[in-house]
CSV table of C-alpha atoms in Angstrom, one decimal:
chain,number,residue,atom,x,y,z
A,97,MET,CA,-160.5,-81.5,-13.8
A,98,ALA,CA,-160.0,-81.1,-17.5
A,99,GLU,CA,-157.4,-78.6,-18.4
A,100,LEU,CA,-158.4,-75.8,-20.8
A,101,ASP,CA,-156.1,-75.0,-23.6
A,102,VAL,CA,-156.3,-71.2,-23.8
A,103,GLN,CA,-154.3,-69.6,-26.6
A,104,PRO,CA,-153.3,-65.9,-26.5
A,105,LYS,CA,-155.3,-63.7,-28.9
A,106,ARG,CA,-153.2,-62.9,-32.0
A,107,SER,CA,-152.9,-59.3,-32.9
A,108,SER,CA,-153.3,-58.1,-36.5
A,109,PRO,CA,-150.0,-57.6,-38.4
A,110,TRP,CA,-148.7,-54.0,-38.2
A,111,TRP,CA,-148.5,-53.7,-42.0
A,112,LEU,CA,-152.2,-54.3,-42.3
A,113,TRP,CA,-153.0,-51.3,-40.1
A,114,LEU,CA,-150.5,-49.2,-42.2
A,115,LEU,CA,-152.2,-50.3,-45.4
A,116,ILE,CA,-155.6,-49.3,-44.0
A,117,ALA,CA,-154.3,-45.9,-43.0
A,118,ILE,CA,-152.8,-45.2,-46.4
A,119,ILE,CA,-156.1,-46.2,-48.1
A,120,ALA,CA,-158.1,-43.9,-45.8
A,121,VAL,CA,-155.7,-40.9,-46.6
A,122,VAL,CA,-156.0,-41.5,-50.3
A,123,ILE,CA,-159.9,-41.6,-50.1
A,124,LEU,CA,-159.8,-38.3,-48.1
A,125,ILE,CA,-157.6,-36.6,-50.7
A,126,PHE,CA,-159.9,-37.6,-53.5
A,127,LEU,CA,-163.0,-36.4,-51.6
A,128,PHE,CA,-161.3,-33.1,-50.8
A,129,ARG,CA,-160.3,-32.5,-54.4
A,130,GLY,CA,-163.8,-33.3,-55.6
A,131,CYS,CA,-165.4,-30.7,-53.3
A,132,ASN,CA,-162.9,-28.0,-54.3
A,133,SER,CA,-163.5,-28.6,-58.0
A,134,LYS,CA,-167.0,-27.4,-57.8
A,135,THR,CA,-166.0,-23.9,-56.7
A,136,THR,CA,-162.6,-23.5,-58.3
A,137,THR,CA,-161.8,-20.1,-59.6
A,138,VAL,CA,-160.5,-20.3,-63.2
A,139,SER,CA,-157.9,-17.7,-64.0
A,140,THR,CA,-156.9,-17.2,-67.7
A,141,ALA,CA,-155.0,-14.6,-69.7
A,142,TYR,CA,-158.3,-13.0,-70.4
A,143,SER,CA,-160.2,-12.8,-67.2
A,144,THR,CA,-161.0,-14.5,-63.8
A,145,SER,CA,-164.3,-16.1,-63.1
A,146,THR,CA,-165.9,-19.0,-61.2
A,147,THR,CA,-166.2,-22.2,-63.1
A,148,LYS,CA,-166.2,-20.4,-66.5
A,149,ALA,CA,-163.5,-18.2,-68.2
A,150,VAL,CA,-164.9,-15.2,-70.0
A,151,ALA,CA,-162.7,-13.8,-72.8
A,152,VAL,CA,-162.4,-10.0,-72.8
A,153,THR,CA,-161.4,-8.4,-76.2
A,154,LYS,CA,-158.7,-5.8,-75.8
A,155,PRO,CA,-158.4,-3.0,-78.5
A,156,ASP,CA,-155.6,-3.3,-81.0
A,157,TRP,CA,-154.4,0.3,-80.5
A,158,ASP,CA,-151.8,0.0,-83.3
A,159,ALA,CA,-154.3,-1.0,-85.9
A,160,VAL,CA,-156.3,2.2,-86.0
A,161,ASP,CA,-156.5,3.7,-89.5
A,162,PHE,CA,-156.6,7.5,-89.2
A,163,ASN,CA,-157.2,7.9,-92.9
A,164,GLY,CA,-160.6,6.2,-92.8
A,165,ALA,CA,-163.7,7.5,-94.4
A,166,ARG,CA,-165.6,10.4,-92.7
A,167,THR,CA,-168.9,9.5,-91.0
A,168,LYS,CA,-171.7,11.5,-89.4
A,169,ASP,CA,-172.6,11.8,-85.7
A,170,GLU,CA,-175.8,13.7,-84.8
A,171,ASP,CA,-174.3,14.7,-81.4
A,172,VAL,CA,-171.3,16.4,-83.0
A,173,THR,CA,-172.4,19.5,-84.8
A,174,ASP,CA,-169.1,21.4,-84.7
A,175,THR,CA,-167.5,21.2,-88.1
A,176,SER,CA,-164.0,21.5,-86.6
A,177,ILE,CA,-164.5,18.0,-85.2
A,178,ALA,CA,-163.8,15.3,-87.8
A,179,VAL,CA,-165.6,12.0,-87.2
A,180,SER,CA,-164.4,8.8,-89.0
A,181,GLY,CA,-164.0,5.1,-88.4
A,182,ASN,CA,-165.7,1.8,-89.1
A,183,ASP,CA,-167.7,-1.0,-87.4
A,184,ARG,CA,-164.8,-1.6,-84.9
A,185,TYR,CA,-164.1,1.9,-83.7
A,186,THR,CA,-165.0,5.6,-84.1
A,187,ILE,CA,-162.4,8.4,-84.3
A,188,TYR,CA,-163.0,12.0,-83.2
A,189,THR,CA,-160.2,14.3,-84.5
A,190,LEU,CA,-159.4,17.9,-83.5
A,191,GLY,CA,-156.7,20.0,-85.0
A,192,GLU,CA,-153.8,21.4,-83.1
A,193,ASN,CA,-155.1,25.0,-83.7
A,194,ILE,CA,-158.4,24.0,-82.1
A,195,LEU,CA,-156.9,22.6,-78.9
A,196,PHE,CA,-153.4,24.1,-78.5
A,197,ALA,CA,-151.2,26.9,-79.4
A,198,THR,CA,-148.2,26.1,-81.6
A,199,ASP,CA,-145.8,23.7,-80.0
A,200,GLN,CA,-147.7,23.9,-76.7
A,201,ASN,CA,-149.3,21.2,-74.5
A,202,THR,CA,-151.8,23.3,-72.6
A,203,LEU,CA,-155.4,23.3,-73.8
A,204,ASN,CA,-156.8,26.5,-75.2
A,205,SER,CA,-159.6,28.2,-73.1
A,206,ASP,CA,-162.3,27.3,-75.7
A,207,ALA,CA,-161.1,23.7,-76.2
A,208,GLY,CA,-163.7,22.5,-73.6
A,209,ASP,CA,-166.6,23.4,-75.8
A,210,LYS,CA,-165.3,21.0,-78.5
A,211,LEU,CA,-164.5,18.3,-76.1
A,212,LYS,CA,-168.0,18.5,-74.5
A,213,GLN,CA,-169.6,17.5,-77.7
A,214,ILE,CA,-167.3,14.5,-78.0
A,215,VAL,CA,-168.0,13.4,-74.4
A,216,SER,CA,-171.7,13.7,-75.1
A,217,SER,CA,-171.4,11.3,-78.1
A,218,LEU,CA,-169.2,9.0,-76.1
A,219,ASN,CA,-171.7,8.8,-73.3
A,220,LYS,CA,-174.5,8.2,-75.6
A,221,ARG,CA,-172.9,5.7,-78.1
A,222,PHE,CA,-169.9,4.2,-76.3
A,223,LYS,CA,-170.7,4.0,-72.6
A,224,GLY,CA,-168.1,1.9,-70.9
A,225,ALA,CA,-166.0,1.6,-74.0
A,226,ASN,CA,-162.2,1.7,-74.1
A,227,ILE,CA,-161.0,5.2,-75.2
A,228,GLY,CA,-157.6,5.9,-76.7
A,229,VAL,CA,-156.3,9.5,-76.9
A,230,TYR,CA,-153.7,9.9,-79.7
A,231,GLY,CA,-151.3,12.8,-80.0
A,232,SER,CA,-149.9,13.5,-83.5
A,233,THR,CA,-147.4,16.1,-84.8
A,234,ASP,CA,-145.9,17.1,-88.1
A,235,SER,CA,-142.3,16.1,-89.0
A,236,THR,CA,-140.8,19.5,-88.0
A,237,GLY,CA,-138.2,19.1,-85.3
A,238,THR,CA,-136.7,15.9,-84.0
A,239,ALA,CA,-138.6,12.7,-83.8
A,240,GLY,CA,-138.0,12.5,-80.0
A,241,HIS,CA,-139.4,16.0,-79.4
A,242,ASN,CA,-142.4,15.2,-81.6
A,243,LYS,CA,-143.0,11.9,-79.7
A,244,ALA,CA,-142.9,13.7,-76.4
A,245,LEU,CA,-145.2,16.6,-77.6
A,246,GLY,CA,-147.7,14.1,-78.9
A,247,ALA,CA,-147.7,12.3,-75.5
A,248,GLU,CA,-148.1,15.6,-73.5
A,249,ARG,CA,-151.0,16.7,-75.7
A,250,ALA,CA,-152.7,13.4,-75.4
A,251,ALA,CA,-152.3,13.5,-71.6
A,252,ALA,CA,-153.8,17.0,-71.5
A,253,VAL,CA,-156.9,15.8,-73.4
A,254,LYS,CA,-157.2,12.7,-71.2
A,255,ASN,CA,-157.0,14.8,-68.1
A,256,TRP,CA,-159.9,17.0,-69.3
A,257,LEU,CA,-162.0,13.9,-70.4
A,258,VAL,CA,-161.6,12.4,-66.9
A,259,THR,CA,-161.7,15.5,-64.6
A,260,THR,CA,-164.2,17.6,-66.5
A,261,GLY,CA,-165.9,15.1,-68.9
A,262,GLY,CA,-166.4,12.5,-66.2
A,263,LEU,CA,-165.0,9.5,-68.1
A,264,ASP,CA,-163.5,6.6,-66.2
A,265,SER,CA,-159.8,7.1,-66.0
A,266,THR,CA,-159.2,3.3,-66.1
A,267,LEU,CA,-160.8,3.1,-69.6
A,268,VAL,CA,-158.9,6.0,-71.1
A,269,SER,CA,-155.3,5.4,-72.4
A,270,ILE,CA,-152.7,7.7,-73.9
A,271,HIS,CA,-150.9,7.0,-77.2
A,272,SER,CA,-148.3,9.2,-78.9
A,273,LEU,CA,-147.8,8.9,-82.7
A,274,GLY,CA,-145.5,11.9,-82.9
A,275,GLU,CA,-144.7,12.4,-86.6
A,276,ASN,CA,-145.7,8.8,-87.5
A,277,LYS,CA,-148.9,7.9,-89.4
A,278,PRO,CA,-149.4,11.4,-91.0
A,279,VAL,CA,-152.8,12.0,-92.5
A,280,ALA,CA,-151.4,14.5,-95.0
A,281,SER,CA,-148.1,15.4,-96.7
A,282,ASN,CA,-145.5,17.1,-94.5
A,283,ALA,CA,-144.1,18.9,-97.6
A,284,THR,CA,-146.7,21.7,-97.4
A,285,ALA,CA,-147.8,24.0,-94.6
A,286,ALA,CA,-151.4,23.0,-95.0
A,287,GLY,CA,-150.4,19.3,-94.7
A,288,ARG,CA,-148.3,19.9,-91.7
A,289,GLN,CA,-151.1,21.7,-89.9
A,290,GLU,CA,-153.4,18.8,-90.7
A,291,ASN,CA,-150.9,16.4,-89.2
A,292,ARG,CA,-150.8,18.3,-85.9
A,293,ASN,CA,-153.9,16.9,-84.1
A,294,VAL,CA,-155.3,14.9,-81.3
A,295,SER,CA,-157.7,11.9,-82.0
A,296,ILE,CA,-160.0,10.3,-79.5
A,297,VAL,CA,-160.7,6.7,-80.5
A,298,ALA,CA,-163.6,4.8,-79.0
A,299,PHE,CA,-163.6,0.9,-79.1
A,300,PRO,CA,-167.0,-0.4,-78.2
A,301,ASN,CA,-167.1,-3.5,-75.9
A,302,LYS,CA,-167.8,-6.7,-77.9
């Protein structure tokens, strides 16, 4: 009988299998990244959104000019409320004597009637806008005391705007100017009285 020359089957080199495994892993990684990129949430300094970042303009609270020209507001008929501003913001200003007793931070009993008119205007013209409440004093007393008093008065007005006026507390911020940025001269009694006030500034959303 003829003898059959049977050779053992050669196995593939080990490094070939390793190479195939590495290539497979790389392909899977690229596929996984490709799927994720379609639904990636983009987070920026401005806002967070899916596939698109939307910039949100924040008010420049330090750039408000309290000596701006007076304007008219049909919803504010009380002459003790001064309305001013420009195309970027509107300011509603009430004197200390309207809202508070001298050197006090508790609202007068009739302050609510004035604030209701301002809230009515805010709800009509600036729904959802950022609102800044600024407390100002004259230069009598120490700068520290004036800064604290301005903050306390601004806080009292904010509390009323939120609890009674129904404004969103997350949109209302407190700012104390103290004796800084006076609207009149502190050299006269009339000027000092004018400088003691609270201003409500509305920044419409852009």
